[in-house]
Amino acid sequence: MSAPNKSYDPVEVEALKPEEIERMRDEALAAFAAAADLQQLQEAKTAHTGGTSPLALANREIGALPPQAKAEAGKRVGQARGAVNKALAVRQSELEAERDARVLVEESVDVTLPYDRTPPGARHPLTTFMERVADVFVAMGYEIAEGPEAEAEWFNFDALNFTPDHPARQMQDTFFVQGPQGGDAADESGSGIVLRTHTSPVQVRALLARELPVYVVCPGRVYRTDELDATHTPVFHQIELLAVDEGLTMSDLKGTLDHMVQSLFGPDMKTRLRPNYFPFTEPSAEMDMLCYVCKGASVGNPDRPCRTCSSEGWIELGGCGMVNPRVLIACGVDPEKYSGFAFGFGIERMLMFRHNIEDMRDMVEADVRFTRPFGMEI
Ligand code: PHE
């Protein structure tokens, strides 16, 4: 074993020379100080404290030194690395504080900005009014019934006693749905599907699907080939009522209609019936309600004209009647035992005179300036 080599000079190891270590340390400190953000600091950290950084490589050289030189070199490198780590930690917290301050400014929310940039809409008056009408009947124990808008011709016409050549089929101005084979949809190659022209097919569906007695109210969208103008729209809404039970008479129909208009327009309201024809009711009637504005006072009274009813005293609402026994038979109901009444009317028309709406197009154009004043009325 040889004696320790007293003459060994550690400066001979280039990387461990004091001035080299100082230079490495100072470069690291300068790089940290120069890092403008956390990303740059991360890069400087890797370069100056990582496994291949000059100080880490110098540290590795220590192992190769003779024992008496190791302590001094170790101390020098260790102090340099300590200073580097400390400077790194200081810069790190400086930059983090800077970033936090910046984020607070950049991502702050200005709570004084107007809050209603996307104002909530309002429910459409057609919807709220249909629900309101339906509620009058639900309160009497009726159930809501629904059917498809693309309806089988059989439900829309045949089961309702419209014969194939019945003029009403044209009278109703129907949209026929073209079958997959194309061709003239209205002829025999058609699909047998129409866009329902009224809510009356739901009467048939209700009678076929439900146990007797049946008391249903059917609100829904219907279609006719009208041009859109101030008083027509090809898509509109109806409410249909059907009651089938033992012993129902025309006076039950009249009482129900009176109750409906009184619930909707006030206790002194009433209805009147005028003879009419529908294939699915017999007898059939046109139903009018007393003008809810003038209550008839404008009739024959030029001093008190009424815009709502054009001084007629009555407003036409829709059709009604006793369910035709042929319809009951088509639905498997015994007309000897059961009878029923039905009526249907258009919602748009009723809304128009109820709110003095002059143009039906306002109701279909989805302009919130029209719906908003109605708010959340129910
Ligand atoms: N469905 C008829 C129409 O659309 C109205 C109606 C309903 C008539 C029920 C009588 C009974 O005009």
Tab-separated table of C-alpha atoms and ligand atoms in Angstrom:
chain	number	residue	atom	x	y	z
A	1	MET	CA	0.000	0.000	0.000
A	2	SER	CA	1.469	3.336	-0.896
A	3	ALA	CA	1.338	6.332	1.421
A	4	PRO	CA	-1.079	9.145	0.582
A	5	ASN	CA	0.307	11.258	-2.190
A	6	LYS	CA	0.905	14.541	-0.378
A	7	SER	CA	2.039	16.213	-3.515
A	8	TYR	CA	-1.252	15.601	-5.357
A	9	ASP	CA	-2.659	18.877	-6.579
A	10	PRO	CA	-6.476	18.767	-7.062
A	11	VAL	CA	-6.426	21.778	-9.376
A	12	GLU	CA	-5.086	19.431	-11.945
A	13	VAL	CA	-8.642	18.126	-12.362
A	14	GLU	CA	-9.875	20.897	-14.613
A	15	ALA	CA	-13.552	20.693	-13.695
A	16	LEU	CA	-12.848	20.967	-9.994
A	17	LYS	CA	-10.697	24.075	-10.076
A	18	PRO	CA	-12.204	26.707	-7.709
A	19	GLU	CA	-12.584	29.256	-10.477
A	20	GLU	CA	-14.303	26.680	-12.687
A	21	ILE	CA	-16.769	25.821	-9.942
A	22	GLU	CA	-17.394	29.533	-9.394
A	23	ARG	CA	-17.946	30.060	-13.078
A	24	MET	CA	-20.443	27.201	-13.207
A	25	ARG	CA	-22.251	28.584	-10.179
A	26	ASP	CA	-22.300	32.106	-11.559
A	27	GLU	CA	-23.559	30.945	-14.940
A	28	ALA	CA	-26.352	29.091	-13.205
A	29	LEU	CA	-27.262	32.137	-11.105
A	30	ALA	CA	-27.189	34.359	-14.184
A	31	ALA	CA	-29.391	31.934	-16.114
A	32	PHE	CA	-31.956	31.846	-13.288
A	33	ALA	CA	-31.958	35.597	-13.008
A	34	ALA	CA	-32.430	35.894	-16.762
A	35	ALA	CA	-35.373	33.441	-16.853
A	36	ALA	CA	-38.385	35.621	-17.648
A	37	ASP	CA	-41.020	33.039	-16.870
A	38	LEU	CA	-41.500	29.641	-15.286
A	39	GLN	CA	-40.986	27.846	-18.566
A	40	GLN	CA	-37.580	29.457	-19.105
A	41	LEU	CA	-36.681	28.784	-15.475
A	42	GLN	CA	-37.518	25.120	-15.974
A	43	GLU	CA	-35.130	24.991	-18.925
A	44	ALA	CA	-32.377	26.743	-16.897
A	45	LYS	CA	-32.983	24.320	-14.048
A	46	THR	CA	-32.436	21.310	-16.288
A	47	ALA	CA	-29.319	22.875	-17.798
A	48	HIS	CA	-27.727	23.848	-14.478
A	49	THR	CA	-28.938	21.309	-11.915
A	50	GLY	CA	-29.822	18.293	-14.078
A	51	GLY	CA	-27.837	15.066	-14.311
A	52	THR	CA	-25.674	16.353	-17.167
A	53	SER	CA	-25.204	19.900	-15.854
A	54	PRO	CA	-21.568	21.081	-15.416
A	55	LEU	CA	-21.869	20.984	-11.612
A	56	ALA	CA	-23.309	17.477	-11.625
A	57	LEU	CA	-20.502	16.312	-13.907
A	58	ALA	CA	-17.933	18.039	-11.671
A	59	ASN	CA	-19.483	16.310	-8.684
A	60	ARG	CA	-18.880	12.986	-10.372
A	61	GLU	CA	-15.220	13.790	-10.776
A	62	ILE	CA	-14.805	13.970	-6.996
A	63	GLY	CA	-14.962	10.226	-6.740
A	64	ALA	CA	-11.812	9.980	-8.782
A	65	LEU	CA	-9.803	12.229	-6.422
A	66	PRO	CA	-7.478	10.936	-3.769
A	67	PRO	CA	-9.080	10.950	-0.307
A	68	GLN	CA	-7.294	14.012	1.027
A	69	ALA	CA	-8.508	16.090	-1.925
A	70	LYS	CA	-12.062	14.765	-1.856
A	71	ALA	CA	-13.180	16.712	1.206
A	72	GLU	CA	-12.133	20.090	-0.097
A	73	ALA	CA	-13.459	19.530	-3.595
A	74	GLY	CA	-16.650	18.077	-2.178
A	75	LYS	CA	-17.138	21.116	0.007
A	76	ARG	CA	-16.536	23.499	-2.873
A	77	VAL	CA	-18.934	21.706	-5.232
A	78	GLY	CA	-21.482	21.214	-2.475
A	79	GLN	CA	-21.469	24.912	-1.572
A	80	ALA	CA	-21.795	25.867	-5.224
A	81	ARG	CA	-24.720	23.467	-5.696
A	82	GLY	CA	-26.318	24.735	-2.490
A	83	ALA	CA	-26.079	28.301	-3.738
A	84	VAL	CA	-27.489	27.263	-7.118
A	85	ASN	CA	-30.456	25.425	-5.541
A	86	LYS	CA	-31.186	28.311	-3.260
A	87	ALA	CA	-31.127	30.815	-6.116
A	88	LEU	CA	-33.363	28.495	-8.109
A	89	ALA	CA	-35.899	28.280	-5.281
A	90	VAL	CA	-35.910	32.050	-4.828
A	91	ARG	CA	-36.396	32.712	-8.538
A	92	GLN	CA	-39.038	30.007	-8.694
A	93	SER	CA	-41.140	31.659	-6.008
A	94	GLU	CA	-40.609	35.095	-7.540
A	95	LEU	CA	-41.853	33.920	-10.914
A	96	GLU	CA	-44.773	32.025	-9.369
A	97	ALA	CA	-45.853	35.131	-7.509
A	98	GLU	CA	-45.606	37.123	-10.732
A	99	ARG	CA	-47.695	34.566	-12.575
A	100	ASP	CA	-50.350	34.477	-9.854
A	101	ALA	CA	-50.613	38.247	-9.871
A	102	ARG	CA	-50.934	38.249	-13.656
A	103	VAL	CA	-53.606	35.531	-13.669
A	104	LEU	CA	-55.618	37.459	-11.120
A	105	VAL	CA	-55.671	40.419	-13.453
A	106	GLU	CA	-56.064	38.579	-16.753
A	107	GLU	CA	-58.699	36.119	-15.619
A	108	SER	CA	-60.646	38.384	-13.356
A	109	VAL	CA	-64.424	38.588	-13.909
A	110	ASP	CA	-65.989	41.987	-14.216
A	111	VAL	CA	-69.090	41.571	-12.109
A	112	THR	CA	-70.361	44.970	-13.200
A	113	LEU	CA	-70.936	43.822	-16.810
A	114	PRO	CA	-74.607	43.606	-17.893
A	115	TYR	CA	-75.874	40.149	-16.927
A	116	ASP	CA	-78.636	39.664	-19.482
A	117	ARG	CA	-76.639	39.372	-22.671
A	118	THR	CA	-78.642	36.209	-23.438
A	119	PRO	CA	-82.037	37.071	-22.007
A	120	PRO	CA	-84.254	34.125	-21.196
A	121	GLY	CA	-87.107	33.650	-23.671
A	122	ALA	CA	-90.718	33.256	-22.740
A	123	ARG	CA	-92.977	30.307	-23.327
A	124	HIS	CA	-94.956	30.794	-26.502
A	125	PRO	CA	-98.488	32.047	-25.817
A	126	LEU	CA	-99.844	29.205	-27.963
A	127	THR	CA	-98.321	26.684	-25.578
A	128	THR	CA	-99.457	28.402	-22.411
A	129	PHE	CA	-102.943	28.996	-23.747
A	130	MET	CA	-103.340	25.398	-24.939
A	131	GLU	CA	-102.271	24.186	-21.513
A	132	ARG	CA	-104.686	26.576	-19.889
A	133	VAL	CA	-107.594	25.283	-21.936
A	134	ALA	CA	-106.585	21.670	-21.333
A	135	ASP	CA	-106.389	22.391	-17.588
A	136	VAL	CA	-110.056	23.438	-17.561
A	137	PHE	CA	-110.895	19.905	-18.674
A	138	VAL	CA	-108.291	18.125	-16.584
A	139	ALA	CA	-109.942	19.795	-13.581
A	140	MET	CA	-113.209	18.094	-14.626
A	141	GLY	CA	-111.524	14.682	-14.776
A	142	TYR	CA	-110.643	14.563	-18.462
A	143	GLU	CA	-107.341	13.013	-19.556
A	144	ILE	CA	-104.916	14.408	-22.129
A	145	ALA	CA	-104.746	12.241	-25.271
A	146	GLU	CA	-102.288	12.519	-28.129
A	147	GLY	CA	-101.827	11.165	-31.619
A	148	PRO	CA	-99.266	11.452	-34.425
A	149	GLU	CA	-99.096	14.479	-36.709
A	150	ALA	CA	-98.318	12.244	-39.705
A	151	GLU	CA	-101.538	10.282	-39.473
A	152	ALA	CA	-103.049	7.333	-41.327
A	153	GLU	CA	-105.745	8.479	-43.749
A	154	TRP	CA	-107.993	5.934	-42.093
A	155	PHE	CA	-107.861	7.760	-38.758
A	156	ASN	CA	-107.994	11.238	-40.290
A	157	PHE	CA	-110.905	10.499	-42.663
A	158	ASP	CA	-112.320	6.964	-43.010
A	159	ALA	CA	-112.984	6.166	-39.360
A	160	LEU	CA	-114.531	9.622	-39.041
A	161	ASN	CA	-117.113	8.770	-41.698
A	162	PHE	CA	-115.528	10.633	-44.602
A	163	THR	CA	-116.248	8.353	-47.576
A	164	PRO	CA	-113.412	7.998	-50.127
A	165	ASP	CA	-115.061	10.440	-52.517
A	166	HIS	CA	-116.327	12.708	-49.777
A	167	PRO	CA	-115.919	16.312	-50.873
A	168	ALA	CA	-114.605	17.132	-47.414
A	169	ARG	CA	-111.394	15.288	-48.292
A	170	GLN	CA	-110.668	18.013	-50.770
A	171	MET	CA	-112.458	20.593	-48.714
A	172	GLN	CA	-109.930	20.013	-45.958
A	173	ASP	CA	-107.071	20.774	-48.389
A	174	THR	CA	-104.884	17.998	-47.175
A	175	PHE	CA	-101.109	17.489	-47.300
A	176	PHE	CA	-100.651	13.920	-48.542
A	177	VAL	CA	-97.378	12.237	-47.580
A	178	GLN	CA	-95.657	10.638	-50.563
A	179	GLY	CA	-94.973	6.912	-50.294
A	180	PRO	CA	-91.479	5.424	-50.760
A	181	GLN	CA	-92.388	4.448	-54.338
A	182	GLY	CA	-93.091	8.069	-55.255
A	183	GLY	CA	-95.881	8.795	-57.689
A	184	ASP	CA	-98.973	10.783	-57.011
A	185	ALA	CA	-99.408	10.511	-53.277
A	186	ALA	CA	-103.067	11.381	-53.399
A	187	ASP	CA	-103.929	8.452	-55.668
A	188	GLU	CA	-103.913	4.779	-54.862
A	189	SER	CA	-100.131	4.449	-55.047
A	190	GLY	CA	-99.901	6.874	-52.110
A	191	SER	CA	-98.620	5.995	-48.689
A	192	GLY	CA	-101.988	6.240	-46.964
A	193	ILE	CA	-100.432	8.848	-44.679
A	194	VAL	CA	-101.510	12.483	-44.418
A	195	LEU	CA	-100.477	15.334	-42.174
A	196	ARG	CA	-103.535	15.377	-39.939
A	197	THR	CA	-105.950	18.099	-40.946
A	198	HIS	CA	-107.607	18.250	-37.525
A	199	THR	CA	-107.243	16.732	-34.070
A	200	SER	CA	-110.374	14.584	-34.564
A	201	PRO	CA	-108.368	11.422	-35.464
A	202	VAL	CA	-107.298	11.401	-31.814
A	203	GLN	CA	-110.984	10.751	-30.975
A	204	VAL	CA	-110.722	7.458	-32.847
A	205	ARG	CA	-107.370	6.555	-31.315
A	206	ALA	CA	-108.701	7.315	-27.832
A	207	LEU	CA	-111.824	5.172	-28.341
A	208	LEU	CA	-109.773	2.262	-29.686
A	209	ALA	CA	-107.142	2.409	-26.962
A	210	ARG	CA	-109.123	3.216	-23.827
A	211	GLU	CA	-111.728	1.610	-21.637
A	212	LEU	CA	-115.167	3.240	-21.656
A	213	PRO	CA	-116.257	5.738	-20.513
A	214	VAL	CA	-113.801	8.012	-22.326
A	215	TYR	CA	-113.247	11.669	-21.399
A	216	VAL	CA	-110.247	13.092	-23.232
A	217	VAL	CA	-108.894	16.444	-24.338
A	218	CYS	CA	-106.434	16.485	-27.253
A	219	PRO	CA	-104.317	19.560	-27.911
A	220	GLY	CA	-102.116	19.408	-30.981
A	221	ARG	CA	-100.687	20.718	-34.202
A	222	VAL	CA	-102.606	20.292	-37.469
A	223	TYR	CA	-101.873	21.032	-41.123
A	224	ARG	CA	-103.763	22.373	-44.121
A	225	THR	CA	-102.478	23.593	-47.455
A	226	ASP	CA	-103.170	27.258	-46.783
A	227	GLU	CA	-100.766	30.036	-47.704
A	228	LEU	CA	-99.324	31.908	-44.748
A	229	ASP	CA	-101.034	35.287	-44.504
A	230	ALA	CA	-102.558	37.540	-41.863
A	231	THR	CA	-105.423	35.132	-41.167
A	232	HIS	CA	-104.125	31.724	-42.348
A	233	THR	CA	-101.216	29.470	-41.569
A	234	PRO	CA	-100.552	25.994	-42.989
A	235	VAL	CA	-99.595	24.758	-39.505
A	236	PHE	CA	-101.858	25.624	-36.629
A	237	HIS	CA	-103.182	24.242	-33.372
A	238	GLN	CA	-106.469	22.794	-32.284
A	239	ILE	CA	-107.949	21.491	-29.089
A	240	GLU	CA	-110.343	18.595	-29.386
A	241	LEU	CA	-112.671	17.281	-26.758
A	242	LEU	CA	-114.340	13.889	-26.670
A	243	ALA	CA	-116.700	12.428	-24.084
A	244	VAL	CA	-118.292	8.988	-24.609
A	245	ASP	CA	-120.391	7.555	-21.827
A	246	GLU	CA	-123.850	6.158	-21.181
A	247	GLY	CA	-126.635	8.705	-21.529
A	248	LEU	CA	-124.714	11.751	-22.749
A	249	THR	CA	-126.888	14.290	-24.563
A	250	MET	CA	-126.541	17.556	-26.415
A	251	SER	CA	-127.267	19.421	-23.159
A	252	ASP	CA	-124.121	17.883	-21.632
A	253	LEU	CA	-122.211	19.285	-24.603
A	254	LYS	CA	-123.784	22.705	-24.162
A	255	GLY	CA	-123.088	22.767	-20.419
A	256	THR	CA	-119.469	21.732	-21.004
A	257	LEU	CA	-118.964	24.470	-23.602
A	258	ASP	CA	-120.492	27.076	-21.296
A	259	HIS	CA	-118.256	25.961	-18.454
A	260	MET	CA	-115.205	26.218	-20.703
A	261	VAL	CA	-115.865	29.798	-21.837
A	262	GLN	CA	-116.773	30.857	-18.301
A	263	SER	CA	-113.499	29.419	-16.971
A	264	LEU	CA	-111.511	31.163	-19.696
A	265	PHE	CA	-113.336	34.462	-20.103
A	266	GLY	CA	-115.462	35.094	-17.021
A	267	PRO	CA	-118.603	33.902	-15.192
A	268	ASP	CA	-121.108	35.822	-17.335
A	269	MET	CA	-120.023	34.098	-20.553
A	270	LYS	CA	-122.146	31.715	-22.604
A	271	THR	CA	-122.177	29.888	-25.933
A	272	ARG	CA	-124.685	29.353	-28.697
A	273	LEU	CA	-124.949	26.573	-31.250
A	274	ARG	CA	-125.851	26.966	-34.935
A	275	PRO	CA	-126.654	23.968	-37.148
A	276	ASN	CA	-123.770	22.784	-39.289
A	277	TYR	CA	-122.471	19.597	-40.871
A	278	PHE	CA	-119.500	17.367	-40.001
A	279	PRO	CA	-119.368	13.725	-41.128
A	280	PHE	CA	-118.285	12.540	-37.691
A	281	THR	CA	-120.945	14.264	-35.591
A	282	GLU	CA	-124.734	14.058	-35.887
A	283	PRO	CA	-126.293	16.457	-35.181
A	284	SER	CA	-123.465	18.916	-35.740
A	285	ALA	CA	-123.181	22.547	-34.807
A	286	GLU	CA	-120.998	25.569	-35.159
A	287	MET	CA	-120.296	26.971	-31.733
A	288	ASP	CA	-120.052	30.670	-30.985
A	289	MET	CA	-119.225	32.299	-27.708
A	290	LEU	CA	-120.563	35.594	-26.458
A	291	CYS	CA	-118.152	38.407	-27.276
A	292	TYR	CA	-116.177	38.670	-24.056
A	293	VAL	CA	-115.517	42.393	-24.658
A	294	CYS	CA	-118.955	43.890	-25.378
A	295	LYS	CA	-121.006	40.926	-24.116
A	296	GLY	CA	-123.405	41.601	-26.972
A	297	ALA	CA	-123.971	45.268	-26.109
A	298	SER	CA	-122.576	46.448	-29.450
A	299	VAL	CA	-125.252	44.674	-31.502
A	300	GLY	CA	-127.440	47.231	-33.229
A	301	ASN	CA	-125.776	49.961	-31.201
A	302	PRO	CA	-123.709	52.270	-33.448
A	303	ASP	CA	-122.684	54.298	-30.397
A	304	ARG	CA	-120.804	51.355	-28.984
A	305	PRO	CA	-119.052	49.526	-31.824
A	306	CYS	CA	-116.941	46.495	-30.872
A	307	ARG	CA	-113.748	45.697	-32.771
A	308	THR	CA	-113.407	42.251	-31.250
A	309	CYS	CA	-116.671	40.827	-32.620
A	310	SER	CA	-117.253	43.433	-35.365
A	311	SER	CA	-120.389	44.354	-33.408
A	312	GLU	CA	-121.887	40.921	-33.998
A	313	GLY	CA	-122.052	40.087	-30.308
A	314	TRP	CA	-120.757	36.566	-30.900
A	315	ILE	CA	-117.399	35.071	-31.842
A	316	GLU	CA	-117.213	31.856	-33.856
A	317	LEU	CA	-115.059	29.299	-32.061
A	318	GLY	CA	-115.241	25.909	-33.796
A	319	GLY	CA	-117.296	22.843	-34.516
A	320	CYS	CA	-119.080	20.397	-32.257
A	321	GLY	CA	-121.799	17.807	-32.129
A	322	MET	CA	-122.897	14.399	-30.918
A	323	VAL	CA	-120.476	11.667	-32.008
A	324	ASN	CA	-121.909	10.020	-35.118
A	325	PRO	CA	-122.934	6.395	-34.336
A	326	ARG	CA	-120.931	5.359	-37.415
A	327	VAL	CA	-117.765	6.596	-35.685
A	328	LEU	CA	-118.671	4.668	-32.530
A	329	ILE	CA	-119.190	1.520	-34.616
A	330	ALA	CA	-115.845	2.014	-36.431
A	331	CYS	CA	-114.240	2.111	-32.968
A	332	GLY	CA	-116.062	-0.979	-31.686
A	333	VAL	CA	-118.358	0.987	-29.359
A	334	ASP	CA	-122.037	-0.027	-29.097
A	335	PRO	CA	-124.084	3.048	-30.115
A	336	GLU	CA	-127.200	1.545	-28.514
A	337	LYS	CA	-125.529	1.761	-25.134
A	338	TYR	CA	-123.153	4.673	-25.466
A	339	SER	CA	-123.374	8.172	-26.840
A	340	GLY	CA	-120.896	11.001	-26.884
A	341	PHE	CA	-120.141	14.549	-27.777
A	342	ALA	CA	-117.107	16.193	-29.309
A	343	PHE	CA	-115.883	19.596	-30.196
A	344	GLY	CA	-112.765	21.164	-31.641
A	345	PHE	CA	-111.507	24.649	-32.178
A	346	GLY	CA	-108.451	26.544	-33.381
A	347	ILE	CA	-106.115	28.001	-30.804
A	348	GLU	CA	-104.561	30.675	-33.037
A	349	ARG	CA	-107.946	32.236	-33.774
A	350	MET	CA	-108.879	32.275	-30.132
A	351	LEU	CA	-105.544	33.875	-29.168
A	352	MET	CA	-105.958	36.467	-31.905
A	353	PHE	CA	-109.174	37.904	-30.584
A	354	ARG	CA	-108.234	37.339	-26.932
A	355	HIS	CA	-105.128	39.520	-27.320
A	356	ASN	CA	-106.108	41.695	-30.288
A	357	ILE	CA	-103.363	40.117	-32.406
A	358	GLU	CA	-103.905	41.416	-35.908
A	359	ASP	CA	-101.532	39.242	-37.916
A	360	MET	CA	-101.353	35.463	-37.533
A	361	ARG	CA	-97.792	35.512	-38.879
A	362	ASP	CA	-96.657	37.085	-35.609
A	363	MET	CA	-97.479	33.798	-33.942
A	364	VAL	CA	-95.265	31.664	-36.159
A	365	GLU	CA	-92.242	33.849	-36.770
A	366	ALA	CA	-90.560	33.082	-33.434
A	367	ASP	CA	-89.692	36.705	-32.766
A	368	VAL	CA	-89.089	37.073	-29.027
A	369	ARG	CA	-90.417	40.618	-29.151
A	370	PHE	CA	-93.805	38.990	-29.731
A	371	THR	CA	-93.582	36.249	-27.092
A	372	ARG	CA	-91.852	38.173	-24.303
A	373	PRO	CA	-94.786	40.391	-23.333
A	374	PHE	CA	-96.732	37.199	-22.671
A	375	GLY	CA	-94.079	36.328	-20.087
A	376	MET	CA	-94.755	33.226	-18.091
A	377	GLU	CA	-98.514	33.548	-18.152
A	378	ILE	CA	-100.270	30.318	-17.264
B	1	PHE	N1	-112.499	18.649	-36.658
B	1	PHE	C1	-113.368	19.750	-36.968
B	1	PHE	C2	-112.587	20.807	-37.739
B	1	PHE	O1	-111.389	20.737	-37.786
B	1	PHE	C3	-113.944	20.381	-35.733
B	1	PHE	C4	-114.843	19.475	-34.976
B	1	PHE	C5	-114.374	18.728	-33.931
B	1	PHE	C6	-116.190	19.380	-35.292
B	1	PHE	C7	-115.199	17.896	-33.217
B	1	PHE	C8	-117.040	18.575	-34.588
B	1	PHE	C9	-116.557	17.836	-33.556
B	1	PHE	O2	-113.147	21.713	-38.309
